[in-house]
PDB file of C-alpha atoms in Angstrom:
ATOM      1  CA  MET A  19       6.571  -6.975 -21.602  1.00 96.00           C
ATOM      2  CA  LYS A  20       9.370  -7.857 -19.373  1.00 98.00           C
ATOM      3  CA  PHE A  21       8.793  -7.074 -15.712  1.00 98.00           C
ATOM      4  CA  THR A  22      10.934  -7.619 -12.825  1.00 98.00           C
ATOM      5  CA  LEU A  23       9.279  -7.886  -9.174  1.00 98.00           C
ATOM      6  CA  LEU A  24      11.508  -6.686  -6.424  1.00 98.00           C
ATOM      7  CA  GLY A  25       9.911  -8.447  -3.249  1.00 95.00           C
ATOM      8  CA  CYS A  26       8.106 -11.821  -3.020  1.00 90.00           C
ATOM      9  CA  GLY A  27       5.752 -11.603  -0.043  1.00 90.00           C
ATOM     10  CA  ARG A  28       2.101 -12.429  -0.517  1.00 89.00           C
ATOM     11  CA  TRP A  29       1.257  -9.359  -2.441  1.00 94.00           C
ATOM     12  CA  GLY A  30       4.393  -9.344  -4.566  1.00 95.00           C
ATOM     13  CA  SER A  31       4.008 -12.846  -5.351  1.00 96.00           C
ATOM     14  CA  PHE A  32       0.646 -12.711  -6.561  1.00 96.00           C
ATOM     15  CA  ILE A  33       1.641  -9.659  -8.779  1.00 97.00           C
ATOM     16  CA  ALA A  34       4.166 -11.727 -10.238  1.00 97.00           C
ATOM     17  CA  TRP A  35       1.888 -14.687 -10.832  1.00 97.00           C
ATOM     18  CA  TYR A  36      -0.635 -12.028 -12.140  1.00 98.00           C
ATOM     19  CA  LEU A  37       1.731 -10.420 -14.739  1.00 98.00           C
ATOM     20  CA  ASN A  38       2.730 -13.862 -15.759  1.00 98.00           C
ATOM     21  CA  LYS A  39      -0.775 -14.775 -16.058  1.00 97.00           C
ATOM     22  CA  ILE A  40      -1.657 -12.331 -18.613  1.00 98.00           C
ATOM     23  CA  GLY A  41       1.119 -12.921 -20.829  1.00 97.00           C
ATOM     24  CA  ASN A  42       4.259 -11.072 -19.670  1.00 98.00           C
ATOM     25  CA  LYS A  43       7.813 -12.106 -18.976  1.00 98.00           C
ATOM     26  CA  VAL A  44       8.405 -11.953 -15.099  1.00 98.00           C
ATOM     27  CA  THR A  45      11.575 -12.239 -13.136  1.00 98.00           C
ATOM     28  CA  VAL A  46      11.225 -12.428  -9.260  1.00 98.00           C
ATOM     29  CA  TRP A  47      14.112 -11.231  -7.088  1.00 98.00           C
ATOM     30  CA  GLY A  48      14.343 -11.803  -3.250  1.00 95.00           C
ATOM     31  CA  LEU A  49      16.966 -11.431  -0.502  1.00 93.00           C
ATOM     32  CA  ASP A  50      19.217 -14.418   0.288  1.00 91.00           C
ATOM     33  CA  GLY A  51      18.557 -15.972   3.189  1.00 90.00           C
ATOM     34  CA  ASP A  52      14.935 -14.975   3.761  1.00 90.00           C
ATOM     35  CA  PRO A  53      12.781 -17.944   4.722  1.00 92.00           C
ATOM     36  CA  ILE A  54       9.879 -16.655   2.616  1.00 92.00           C
ATOM     37  CA  VAL A  55      12.087 -16.262  -0.364  1.00 94.00           C
ATOM     38  CA  GLU A  56      13.833 -19.417   0.157  1.00 94.00           C
ATOM     39  CA  GLN A  57      10.812 -21.461   0.100  1.00 94.00           C
ATOM     40  CA  LEU A  58       9.096 -19.709  -2.918  1.00 95.00           C
ATOM     41  CA  PHE A  59      12.475 -20.273  -4.994  1.00 95.00           C
ATOM     42  CA  SER A  60      12.952 -23.939  -3.891  1.00 95.00           C
ATOM     43  CA  THR A  61       9.262 -25.145  -4.244  1.00 97.00           C
ATOM     44  CA  ARG A  62       7.848 -22.309  -6.604  1.00 96.00           C
ATOM     45  CA  THR A  63       4.818 -22.021  -4.305  1.00 95.00           C
ATOM     46  CA  ASN A  64       3.498 -20.288  -1.171  1.00 93.00           C
ATOM     47  CA  GLU A  65       0.258 -20.359   0.638  1.00 91.00           C
ATOM     48  CA  TYR A  66      -1.430 -18.297  -2.232  1.00 92.00           C
ATOM     49  CA  VAL A  67       0.109 -19.035  -5.541  1.00 96.00           C
ATOM     50  CA  THR A  68       2.244 -21.631  -7.669  1.00 96.00           C
ATOM     51  CA  MET A  69       4.707 -19.913 -10.091  1.00 97.00           C
ATOM     52  CA  PRO A  70       4.840 -21.621 -13.505  1.00 96.00           C
ATOM     53  CA  GLU A  71       8.359 -22.566 -14.937  1.00 97.00           C
ATOM     54  CA  SER A  72       8.098 -19.317 -17.235  1.00 97.00           C
ATOM     55  CA  VAL A  73       8.682 -17.291 -14.170  1.00 97.00           C
ATOM     56  CA  THR A  74      12.486 -16.817 -13.203  1.00 97.00           C
ATOM     57  CA  PHE A  75      13.830 -16.484  -9.796  1.00 97.00           C
ATOM     58  CA  THR A  76      17.092 -14.570  -9.039  1.00 97.00           C
ATOM     59  CA  LYS A  77      18.738 -13.185  -5.835  1.00 97.00           C
ATOM     60  CA  ASP A  78      21.047 -10.892  -8.099  1.00 97.00           C
ATOM     61  CA  LEU A  79      19.593  -7.443  -7.762  1.00 98.00           C
ATOM     62  CA  GLY A  80      21.965  -6.061 -10.514  1.00 98.00           C
ATOM     63  CA  TYR A  81      20.548  -8.828 -12.977  1.00 98.00           C
ATOM     64  CA  ALA A  82      16.977  -8.358 -11.601  1.00 98.00           C
ATOM     65  CA  VAL A  83      16.806  -4.604 -12.609  1.00 98.00           C
ATOM     66  CA  SER A  84      18.763  -4.901 -15.810  1.00 98.00           C
ATOM     67  CA  CYS A  85      16.832  -7.556 -17.298  1.00 97.00           C
ATOM     68  CA  SER A  86      13.382  -5.829 -17.544  1.00 97.00           C
ATOM     69  CA  ASP A  87      12.075  -2.623 -18.762  1.00 97.00           C
ATOM     70  CA  TYR A  88       9.487  -2.472 -15.846  1.00 98.00           C
ATOM     71  CA  VAL A  89      10.389  -2.877 -12.236  1.00 98.00           C
ATOM     72  CA  VAL A  90       7.866  -3.471  -9.827  1.00 98.00           C
ATOM     73  CA  ILE A  91       8.529  -2.905  -6.149  1.00 98.00           C
ATOM     74  CA  SER A  92       6.614  -4.802  -3.418  1.00 97.00           C
ATOM     75  CA  ILE A  93       8.429  -4.660   0.049  1.00 95.00           C
ATOM     76  CA  SER A  94       7.562  -2.859   3.302  1.00 92.00           C
ATOM     77  CA  SER A  95       7.534   0.760   2.718  1.00 93.00           C
ATOM     78  CA  GLN A  96       9.983   1.435   5.478  1.00 93.00           C
ATOM     79  CA  ALA A  97      12.627  -0.529   3.579  1.00 95.00           C
ATOM     80  CA  VAL A  98      12.168   1.383   0.233  1.00 97.00           C
ATOM     81  CA  ARG A  99      14.937   4.033   0.788  1.00 97.00           C
ATOM     82  CA  SER A 100      17.554   1.121   1.553  1.00 97.00           C
ATOM     83  CA  LEU A 101      16.493  -0.675  -1.282  1.00 98.00           C
ATOM     84  CA  MET A 102      16.852   2.185  -3.602  1.00 98.00           C
ATOM     85  CA  GLU A 103      20.465   2.794  -2.370  1.00 97.00           C
ATOM     86  CA  ASN A 104      21.423  -0.514  -3.799  1.00 98.00           C
ATOM     87  CA  VAL A 105      19.475  -0.027  -6.884  1.00 98.00           C
ATOM     88  CA  ARG A 106      20.978   3.639  -7.805  1.00 97.00           C
ATOM     89  CA  LYS A 107      24.271   1.598  -7.749  1.00 97.00           C
ATOM     90  CA  ILE A 108      22.941  -0.473 -11.002  1.00 98.00           C
ATOM     91  CA  GLU A 109      24.141   1.000 -14.324  1.00 97.00           C
ATOM     92  CA  GLY A 110      20.904   2.078 -16.490  1.00 97.00           C
ATOM     93  CA  TYR A 111      18.526   1.974 -13.682  1.00 98.00           C
ATOM     94  CA  LYS A 112      17.295   5.494 -14.417  1.00 98.00           C
ATOM     95  CA  ASP A 113      15.925   4.152 -17.864  1.00 97.00           C
ATOM     96  CA  LYS A 114      13.557   1.914 -16.129  1.00 98.00           C
ATOM     97  CA  LYS A 115      10.029   2.479 -15.420  1.00 98.00           C
ATOM     98  CA  PHE A 116       9.134   1.798 -11.886  1.00 98.00           C
ATOM     99  CA  ILE A 117       5.728   0.796 -10.416  1.00 98.00           C
ATOM    100  CA  LEU A 118       5.271   1.121  -6.749  1.00 98.00           C
ATOM    101  CA  CYS A 119       2.684  -1.842  -5.569  1.00 97.00           C
ATOM    102  CA  MET A 120       2.600  -1.127  -1.758  1.00 92.00           C
ATOM    103  CA  LYS A 121       0.880   1.266   0.455  1.00 92.00           C
ATOM    104  CA  GLY A 122       2.843   3.473   2.881  1.00 93.00           C
ATOM    105  CA  ILE A 123       4.618   6.820   3.980  1.00 95.00           C
ATOM    106  CA  GLU A 124       8.435   6.940   4.989  1.00 95.00           C
ATOM    107  CA  ASN A 125       8.081   7.178   9.062  1.00 92.00           C
ATOM    108  CA  LYS A 126      11.143   9.124   9.808  1.00 90.00           C
ATOM    109  CA  THR A 127      10.421  11.895   6.996  1.00 93.00           C
ATOM    110  CA  GLY A 128       6.852  11.533   6.033  1.00 94.00           C
ATOM    111  CA  ASN A 129       7.985  11.215   2.531  1.00 96.00           C
ATOM    112  CA  ARG A 130       5.790   9.494  -0.098  1.00 97.00           C
ATOM    113  CA  LEU A 131       7.286   6.503  -1.543  1.00 98.00           C
ATOM    114  CA  SER A 132       7.631   7.851  -5.065  1.00 98.00           C
ATOM    115  CA  SER A 133       9.549  10.875  -3.489  1.00 98.00           C
ATOM    116  CA  ILE A 134      12.145   8.510  -2.407  1.00 98.00           C
ATOM    117  CA  LEU A 135      12.582   6.994  -5.633  1.00 98.00           C
ATOM    118  CA  ILE A 136      13.181  10.584  -6.979  1.00 98.00           C
ATOM    119  CA  GLU A 137      15.682  11.445  -4.432  1.00 98.00           C
ATOM    120  CA  ALA A 138      17.351   8.196  -5.629  1.00 98.00           C
ATOM    121  CA  GLY A 139      17.727   9.502  -9.191  1.00 98.00           C
ATOM    122  CA  VAL A 140      14.688   7.886 -11.064  1.00 98.00           C
ATOM    123  CA  PRO A 141      13.181  10.226 -13.247  1.00 98.00           C
ATOM    124  CA  LYS A 142       9.795  11.685 -11.973  1.00 97.00           C
ATOM    125  CA  ASN A 143       8.037  10.607 -15.224  1.00 97.00           C
ATOM    126  CA  ASN A 144       9.295   7.007 -14.974  1.00 98.00           C
ATOM    127  CA  ILE A 145       7.406   6.358 -11.469  1.00 98.00           C
ATOM    128  CA  ALA A 146       3.758   5.077 -11.328  1.00 98.00           C
ATOM    129  CA  ALA A 147       1.665   3.451  -8.493  1.00 98.00           C
ATOM    130  CA  TRP A 148      -0.446   0.450  -8.417  1.00 98.00           C
ATOM    131  CA  VAL A 149      -3.108   0.768  -5.569  1.00 97.00           C
ATOM    132  CA  GLY A 150      -6.517   0.075  -4.785  1.00 96.00           C
ATOM    133  CA  PRO A 151      -8.754  -2.745  -3.291  1.00 95.00           C
ATOM    134  CA  GLY A 152      -7.839  -6.313  -3.708  1.00 91.00           C
ATOM    135  CA  HIS A 153      -7.270  -9.417  -1.387  1.00 91.00           C
ATOM    136  CA  ILE A 154      -5.159 -12.300  -2.899  1.00 93.00           C
ATOM    137  CA  GLN A 155      -7.247 -14.889  -1.063  1.00 93.00           C
ATOM    138  CA  SER A 156     -10.251 -13.452  -3.441  1.00 94.00           C
ATOM    139  CA  LEU A 157      -8.033 -12.928  -6.626  1.00 96.00           C
ATOM    140  CA  VAL A 158      -6.673 -16.272  -6.788  1.00 94.00           C
ATOM    141  CA  LYS A 159     -10.150 -17.676  -6.584  1.00 94.00           C
ATOM    142  CA  GLY A 160     -11.116 -15.652  -9.653  1.00 96.00           C
ATOM    143  CA  ILE A 161     -13.065 -13.106  -7.912  1.00 96.00           C
ATOM    144  CA  PRO A 162     -12.502  -9.719  -9.873  1.00 97.00           C
ATOM    145  CA  THR A 163     -11.512  -6.344  -8.659  1.00 97.00           C
ATOM    146  CA  VAL A 164     -11.033  -2.836  -9.810  1.00 97.00           C
ATOM    147  CA  MET A 165      -7.780  -1.026  -9.010  1.00 98.00           C
ATOM    148  CA  VAL A 166      -5.979   2.157  -9.905  1.00 98.00           C
ATOM    149  CA  ILE A 167      -2.580   2.840 -11.653  1.00 98.00           C
ATOM    150  CA  ASP A 168      -1.363   6.411 -11.197  1.00 98.00           C
ATOM    151  CA  SER A 169       1.770   8.134 -12.593  1.00 98.00           C
ATOM    152  CA  TYR A 170       3.401  11.589 -12.890  1.00 97.00           C
ATOM    153  CA  GLU A 171       3.361  11.292 -16.733  1.00 96.00           C
ATOM    154  CA  SER A 172      -0.174  10.294 -17.859  1.00 97.00           C
ATOM    155  CA  SER A 173       1.105   8.461 -20.774  1.00 98.00           C
ATOM    156  CA  LEU A 174       2.941   5.802 -18.701  1.00 98.00           C
ATOM    157  CA  SER A 175      -0.370   5.143 -16.525  1.00 98.00           C
ATOM    158  CA  GLU A 176      -2.492   4.991 -19.592  1.00 98.00           C
ATOM    159  CA  PHE A 177      -0.175   2.455 -21.291  1.00 98.00           C
ATOM    160  CA  LEU A 178       0.010   0.351 -17.954  1.00 98.00           C
ATOM    161  CA  VAL A 179      -3.753   0.675 -17.646  1.00 98.00           C
ATOM    162  CA  LYS A 180      -4.327  -0.558 -21.120  1.00 98.00           C
ATOM    163  CA  ASN A 181      -1.925  -3.532 -21.164  1.00 98.00           C
ATOM    164  CA  LEU A 182      -2.411  -4.775 -17.695  1.00 98.00           C
ATOM    165  CA  SER A 183      -6.006  -4.808 -17.474  1.00 98.00           C
ATOM    166  CA  SER A 184      -7.870  -8.237 -17.403  1.00 98.00           C
ATOM    167  CA  ASP A 185     -11.100 -10.145 -16.571  1.00 97.00           C
ATOM    168  CA  LEU A 186      -9.648 -10.350 -13.239  1.00 98.00           C
ATOM    169  CA  ILE A 187      -8.461  -6.841 -12.773  1.00 98.00           C
ATOM    170  CA  LYS A 188      -9.756  -3.825 -14.240  1.00 98.00           C
ATOM    171  CA  PHE A 189      -7.621  -0.848 -13.887  1.00 98.00           C
ATOM    172  CA  TYR A 190      -8.526   2.963 -13.888  1.00 98.00           C
ATOM    173  CA  GLN A 191      -6.123   5.658 -14.772  1.00 98.00           C
ATOM    174  CA  GLY A 192      -5.417   7.794 -11.613  1.00 97.00           C
ATOM    175  CA  GLN A 193      -5.196  11.579 -12.271  1.00 96.00           C
ATOM    176  CA  ASP A 194      -3.413  12.587  -8.827  1.00 98.00           C
ATOM    177  CA  MET A 195      -0.137  10.728  -7.854  1.00 98.00           C
ATOM    178  CA  ILE A 196      -0.044  12.736  -4.393  1.00 98.00           C
ATOM    179  CA  GLY A 197      -3.676  11.673  -3.526  1.00 98.00           C
ATOM    180  CA  SER A 198      -3.170   8.139  -4.849  1.00 98.00           C
ATOM    181  CA  GLU A 199      -0.187   7.641  -2.616  1.00 98.00           C
ATOM    182  CA  ILE A 200      -1.368   9.392   0.568  1.00 98.00           C
ATOM    183  CA  GLY A 201      -4.930   7.931   0.121  1.00 98.00           C
ATOM    184  CA  ALA A 202      -3.881   4.312  -0.368  1.00 97.00           C
ATOM    185  CA  ALA A 203      -1.305   4.478   2.600  1.00 97.00           C
ATOM    186  CA  ALA A 204      -3.951   6.152   5.098  1.00 98.00           C
ATOM    187  CA  LYS A 205      -6.467   3.444   4.457  1.00 97.00           C
ATOM    188  CA  ASN A 206      -4.345   1.048   6.411  1.00 97.00           C
ATOM    189  CA  VAL A 207      -4.672   3.442   9.521  1.00 97.00           C
ATOM    190  CA  MET A 208      -8.288   3.484   9.141  1.00 97.00           C
ATOM    191  CA  GLY A 209      -8.226  -0.353   9.070  1.00 97.00           C
ATOM    192  CA  ILE A 210      -6.685  -0.260  12.468  1.00 96.00           C
ATOM    193  CA  ALA A 211      -9.066   1.991  13.856  1.00 94.00           C
ATOM    194  CA  ALA A 212     -11.982  -0.275  12.172  1.00 95.00           C
ATOM    195  CA  GLY A 213     -10.217  -3.319  13.989  1.00 95.00           C
ATOM    196  CA  LEU A 214     -10.201  -1.328  17.409  1.00 92.00           C
ATOM    197  CA  LEU A 215     -14.061  -0.637  17.102  1.00 92.00           C
ATOM    198  CA  ASP A 216     -14.549  -4.485  16.241  1.00 93.00           C
ATOM    199  CA  GLY A 217     -12.457  -5.457  19.116  1.00 92.00           C
ATOM    200  CA  VAL A 218     -14.714  -3.201  21.667  1.00 88.00           C
ATOM    201  CA  GLY A 219     -17.857  -4.313  20.199  1.00 90.00           C
ATOM    202  CA  ALA A 220     -18.718  -1.254  18.368  1.00 88.00           C
ATOM    203  CA  GLU A 221     -18.962  -2.354  14.722  1.00 89.00           C
ATOM    204  CA  ALA A 222     -21.986  -0.058  14.173  1.00 90.00           C
ATOM    205  CA  MET A 223     -19.432   3.003  14.461  1.00 89.00           C
ATOM    206  CA  LYS A 224     -17.816   2.098  11.313  1.00 93.00           C
ATOM    207  CA  GLY A 225     -20.023   4.074   9.297  1.00 92.00           C
ATOM    208  CA  GLY A 226     -19.063   7.087  11.165  1.00 91.00           C
ATOM    209  CA  LEU A 227     -15.300   6.214  10.810  1.00 93.00           C
ATOM    210  CA  MET A 228     -15.651   6.083   7.031  1.00 95.00           C
ATOM    211  CA  ALA A 229     -17.380   9.253   6.616  1.00 93.00           C
ATOM    212  CA  ARG A 230     -14.847  11.121   9.246  1.00 92.00           C
ATOM    213  CA  GLY A 231     -11.955   9.210   8.232  1.00 95.00           C
ATOM    214  CA  SER A 232     -12.202   9.768   4.283  1.00 97.00           C
ATOM    215  CA  ARG A 233     -12.913  13.461   5.224  1.00 96.00           C
ATOM    216  CA  GLU A 234      -9.813  13.589   7.229  1.00 96.00           C
ATOM    217  CA  ILE A 235      -7.477  12.220   4.604  1.00 98.00           C
ATOM    218  CA  SER A 236      -9.066  14.574   1.839  1.00 98.00           C
ATOM    219  CA  ARG A 237      -7.588  17.554   3.980  1.00 97.00           C
ATOM    220  CA  LEU A 238      -4.376  16.034   4.286  1.00 98.00           C
ATOM    221  CA  ILE A 239      -4.168  15.344   0.410  1.00 98.00           C
ATOM    222  CA  LYS A 240      -5.356  18.869  -0.400  1.00 98.00           C
ATOM    223  CA  ALA A 241      -2.748  20.492   2.064  1.00 98.00           C
ATOM    224  CA  CYS A 242       0.090  18.156   0.302  1.00 98.00           C
ATOM    225  CA  GLY A 243      -0.965  19.732  -3.100  1.00 98.00           C
ATOM    226  CA  GLY A 244      -3.189  16.930  -4.618  1.00 98.00           C
ATOM    227  CA  ASN A 245      -6.790  16.657  -5.190  1.00 98.00           C
ATOM    228  CA  GLU A 246      -8.938  16.023  -2.075  1.00 97.00           C
ATOM    229  CA  MET A 247     -11.520  14.262  -4.005  1.00 97.00           C
ATOM    230  CA  SER A 248      -8.908  11.287  -4.341  1.00 98.00           C
ATOM    231  CA  ALA A 249      -9.703  10.313  -0.874  1.00 98.00           C
ATOM    232  CA  TYR A 250     -13.221   9.329  -2.043  1.00 97.00           C
ATOM    233  CA  GLY A 251     -11.748   7.193  -5.056  1.00 97.00           C
ATOM    234  CA  LEU A 252     -10.297   3.654  -5.183  1.00 97.00           C
ATOM    235  CA  CYS A 253      -7.083   4.461  -3.451  1.00 97.00           C
ATOM    236  CA  HIS A 254      -8.912   5.241  -0.203  1.00 98.00           C
ATOM    237  CA  LEU A 255     -12.519   5.050   0.534  1.00 97.00           C
ATOM    238  CA  GLY A 256     -12.779   2.658  -2.353  1.00 96.00           C
ATOM    239  CA  ASP A 257     -10.641   0.288  -0.260  1.00 96.00           C
ATOM    240  CA  TYR A 258     -12.482   0.371   2.741  1.00 96.00           C
ATOM    241  CA  GLU A 259     -14.410  -2.710   2.372  1.00 94.00           C
ATOM    242  CA  ALA A 260     -11.196  -4.855   1.881  1.00 94.00           C
ATOM    243  CA  THR A 261      -9.597  -2.836   4.740  1.00 95.00           C
ATOM    244  CA  LEU A 262     -12.292  -2.229   7.465  1.00 96.00           C
ATOM    245  CA  PHE A 263     -14.460  -5.008   7.080  1.00 95.00           C
ATOM    246  CA  SER A 264     -12.908  -8.001   5.519  1.00 94.00           C
ATOM    247  CA  ILE A 265     -11.663 -10.825   7.656  1.00 92.00           C
ATOM    248  CA  ASN A 266      -8.483 -11.017   5.258  1.00 92.00           C
ATOM    249  CA  SER A 267      -7.327  -7.296   6.284  1.00 94.00           C
ATOM    250  CA  HIS A 268      -4.049  -7.663   8.343  1.00 94.00           C
ATOM    251  CA  ASN A 269      -4.515  -3.893   9.493  1.00 96.00           C
ATOM    252  CA  ARG A 270      -8.263  -4.743  10.783  1.00 96.00           C
ATOM    253  CA  MET A 271      -7.416  -7.964  12.475  1.00 96.00           C
ATOM    254  CA  PHE A 272      -4.267  -6.077  14.138  1.00 96.00           C
ATOM    255  CA  GLY A 273      -6.777  -3.599  15.655  1.00 95.00           C
ATOM    256  CA  GLU A 274      -9.144  -6.196  16.888  1.00 95.00           C
ATOM    257  CA  ARG A 275      -6.558  -8.334  18.543  1.00 95.00           C
ATOM    258  CA  PHE A 276      -4.876  -5.298  19.962  1.00 94.00           C
ATOM    259  CA  ALA A 277      -8.233  -4.029  21.551  1.00 91.00           C
ATOM    260  CA  LYS A 278      -9.123  -7.622  22.841  1.00 92.00           C
ATOM    261  CA  GLY A 279      -5.292  -7.986  24.428  1.00 91.00           C
ATOM    262  CA  GLU A 280      -4.482 -10.761  22.120  1.00 91.00           C
ATOM    263  CA  ARG A 281      -1.091 -11.732  20.680  1.00 85.00           C
ATOM    264  CA  PHE A 282      -0.180 -10.935  17.116  1.00 82.00           C
ATOM    265  CA  GLU A 283       2.607 -12.248  15.108  1.00 77.00           C
ATOM    266  CA  LYS A 284       3.898  -8.788  13.691  1.00 80.00           C
ATOM    267  CA  LEU A 285       2.917  -5.252  13.584  1.00 85.00           C
ATOM    268  CA  ALA A 286       0.313  -4.109  10.794  1.00 92.00           C
ATOM    269  CA  GLU A 287       1.663  -1.669   8.068  1.00 92.00           C
ATOM    270  CA  GLY A 288      -0.675   0.979   9.646  1.00 94.00           C
ATOM    271  CA  VAL A 289       1.049   1.061  12.969  1.00 95.00           C
ATOM    272  CA  GLU A 290       4.333   2.780  11.150  1.00 95.00           C
ATOM    273  CA  THR A 291       1.897   4.389   8.842  1.00 96.00           C
ATOM    274  CA  SER A 292       0.133   6.349  11.559  1.00 96.00           C
ATOM    275  CA  SER A 293       3.279   7.547  12.717  1.00 96.00           C
ATOM    276  CA  ALA A 294       4.430   8.748   9.342  1.00 96.00           C
ATOM    277  CA  LEU A 295       1.169  10.457   8.405  1.00 97.00           C
ATOM    278  CA  LEU A 296       1.484  12.542  11.562  1.00 97.00           C
ATOM    279  CA  THR A 297       4.751  13.702  10.670  1.00 96.00           C
ATOM    280  CA  LEU A 298       3.536  14.340   7.208  1.00 96.00           C
ATOM    281  CA  ALA A 299       0.420  16.385   8.647  1.00 97.00           C
ATOM    282  CA  LYS A 300       2.833  18.390  11.098  1.00 96.00           C
ATOM    283  CA  ASN A 301       5.008  19.366   7.798  1.00 94.00           C
ATOM    284  CA  VAL A 302       1.826  20.861   6.196  1.00 96.00           C
ATOM    285  CA  GLY A 303      -0.156  22.155   9.205  1.00 96.00           C
ATOM    286  CA  VAL A 304      -2.979  19.711   9.032  1.00 96.00           C
ATOM    287  CA  GLU A 305      -4.695  17.836  12.099  1.00 94.00           C
ATOM    288  CA  LEU A 306      -5.647  14.248  11.830  1.00 95.00           C
ATOM    289  CA  PRO A 307      -7.743  13.384  14.837  1.00 92.00           C
ATOM    290  CA  ILE A 308      -8.544   9.758  14.047  1.00 93.00           C
ATOM    291  CA  THR A 309      -4.874   9.059  12.850  1.00 96.00           C
ATOM    292  CA  GLN A 310      -3.732  10.686  16.232  1.00 94.00           C
ATOM    293  CA  ILE A 311      -6.039   8.342  18.242  1.00 92.00           C
ATOM    294  CA  VAL A 312      -5.111   5.307  16.522  1.00 94.00           C
ATOM    295  CA  TYR A 313      -1.320   6.203  17.036  1.00 95.00           C
ATOM    296  CA  ASP A 314      -2.012   7.040  20.882  1.00 93.00           C
ATOM    297  CA  ILE A 315      -3.912   3.803  21.525  1.00 92.00           C
ATOM    298  CA  ILE A 316      -1.439   1.505  19.997  1.00 92.00           C
ATOM    299  CA  HIS A 317       1.735   3.079  21.668  1.00 92.00           C
ATOM    300  CA  GLY A 318      -0.085   2.914  25.326  1.00 90.00           C
ATOM    301  CA  LYS A 319      -0.758   6.768  25.477  1.00 90.00           C
ATOM    302  CA  ILE A 320      -4.822   6.076  25.847  1.00 85.00           C
ATOM    303  CA  ALA A 321      -6.465   3.185  27.142  1.00 82.00           C
ATOM    304  CA  LYS A 322      -7.813   1.207  24.463  1.00 73.00           C
ATOM    305  CA  GLU A 323     -10.980   0.515  26.288  1.00 71.00           C
ATOM    306  CA  LYS A 324     -11.879   4.316  25.584  1.00 70.00           C
ATOM    307  CA  ALA A 325     -11.503   3.501  21.729  1.00 62.00           C
ATOM    308  CA  ILE A 326     -15.159   4.369  21.055  1.00 65.00           C
ATOM    309  CA  GLU A 327     -15.489   7.452  23.148  1.00 69.00           C
ATOM    310  CA  ILE A 328     -12.145   9.021  22.189  1.00 62.00           C
ATOM    311  CA  LEU A 329     -12.242   8.082  18.367  1.00 63.00           C
ATOM    312  CA  PHE A 330     -15.368  10.420  18.042  1.00 60.00           C
ATOM    313  CA  ALA A 331     -14.809  12.725  20.836  1.00 57.00           C
ATOM    314  CA  ARG A 332     -14.713  15.991  18.918  1.00 55.00           C
ATOM    315  CA  ASP A 333     -16.380  19.200  19.746  1.00 54.00           C
ATOM    316  CA  ASN A 334     -19.859  19.473  18.161  1.00 56.00           C
ATOM    317  CA  LYS A 335     -19.656  21.056  14.819  1.00 62.00           C
ATOM    318  CA  LYS A 336     -21.555  21.065  11.361  1.00 64.00           C
ATOM    319  CA  GLU A 337     -20.828  17.863   9.553  1.00 62.00           C
ATOM    320  CA  PHE A 338     -18.783  19.406   6.538  1.00 61.00           C
ATOM    321  CA  ASP A 339     -16.874  22.258   8.497  1.00 61.00           C
ATOM    322  CA  VAL A 340     -13.198  21.715   8.223  1.00 52.00           C
TER     323      VAL A 340
END
């Protein structure tokens, strides 16, 4: 199978390495002048992987999209719309199968990433999402994981699950594209919440965060037309260990450092996602109390020292009341 990887950050470069490792022809595209791209293209290596000679590098987006049957996108979720504005200029792009391999919601609109591709003219049935728990640091050591591939067309996800599964990654076939996308994006916000709790010495409260956080997101998924049970699957709750507890979780570490008043090099994906989820929730009339608190703390509307008190400061009610 021929795959093109658009984006070559740490997750994108791993995906390219993995797809090649299991026997596929892989082309990697990156932006000209980007330091990460320049290092990978010139040395074939980064902090995590070394690309064999069989992997092709290019900075020509037209060639990258045209040369493969499957186009994998792994970039910042907020950059998807601008990327697709350029992709839609490429002849034949509508015939490609697109696989979204990042977790986010568009900040300004609250749109899921697949919706952005559909707006750009990609046929709905040509879009899939690859989500679920996995840290590159573990995977490159041979530690296996399980993940999900979902799509609007079940035959596409079924085909990808069958052909991309290996001893390193076992894939399950998703059955709810709405839930898979929202759940995967929202786990990054819960990761920041977990980091805030770590930062103020309240790790024991993560049990409550896991229970209430997944319930919060299940309500949002249902309101958006998805299956609320997706929040309890691999796209969200199943990704909590990697996001809420792991030392490799960027979102968790961001929250911890923020709570401790430490400097951080760049914002975590969950910062933008918290804003995007609130936009989406407003559009469908759902409250997201934990997400709102994370947003308010990060943006200085609430003192970070009150993270424990405020994260769970809800009126007393029965546990499973809406």
